Amino acid sequence: MNYREYRYILVNDILALAEEELLAIVARERIHREERQAAPDEGRLVKLAERCRQENSGERVRPVLNAFGLLDPET
């Protein structure tokens, strides 16, 4: 279970949402690497990407791990 090594976790349960989240993650990382504040029109993307951060995605990841019998006993 290497998912804990990643900054973001993208759950591909709803394709349109997963696509939007992926675009948000890419935009958020660009903002971060450019060391700038998000523009007002980027605020929604930043919030969406933050939901996908590993430490914020437990609720969405738990059912996936459980379905594959990989539920981490620490969670």
Coordinates of N, CA and C in Angstrom, one line a residue, residues 4 7 20-22 26-27 35 39 44 49 61-62 65 67-68 75:
R4 N 0.2 6.1 0.7 CA 0.6 7.1 1.7 C 1.8 7.9 1.3
R7 N 1.2 12.8 -2.4 CA 0.6 14.0 -1.8 C -0.9 14.0 -2.1
E20 N -12.1 16.6 -13.3 CA -12.0 17.9 -12.8 C -11.0 18.0 -11.6
E21 N -11.0 17.0 -10.8 CA -10.0 16.9 -9.7 C -8.6 16.9 -10.2
L22 N -8.3 16.1 -11.2 CA -7.0 16.0 -11.8 C -6.5 17.4 -12.4
V26 N -3.3 19.6 -10.9 CA -2.3 20.2 -11.8 C -2.2 21.7 -11.6
A27 N -3.4 22.4 -11.6 CA -3.4 23.8 -11.4 C -2.8 24.2 -10.1
E35 N 5.3 29.7 -6.7 CA 5.3 30.4 -5.5 C 4.5 31.7 -5.5
A39 N -5.1 33.2 -8.1 CA -5.9 34.3 -8.5 C -7.3 34.0 -8.1
R44 N -11.5 28.1 -6.6 CA -12.3 26.9 -6.6 C -11.4 25.7 -6.9
A49 N -8.6 20.8 -5.2 CA -7.3 20.0 -5.1 C -7.1 19.7 -3.6
V61 N -11.2 7.4 0.3 CA -10.3 6.3 0.0 C -10.7 5.0 0.8
R62 N -11.2 5.2 2.0 CA -11.5 4.0 2.8 C -12.4 3.0 2.2
L65 N -10.1 1.0 -0.4 CA -9.2 0.1 0.3 C -10.0 -1.1 0.8
A67 N -12.8 -2.4 -0.3 CA -13.2 -3.3 -1.4 C -12.1 -4.2 -1.8
F68 N -10.9 -3.8 -1.7 CA -9.8 -4.6 -2.2 C -9.1 -5.4 -1.0
T75 N -6.2 3.2 10.3 CA -7.2 4.2 10.0 C -8.5 3.9 10.6

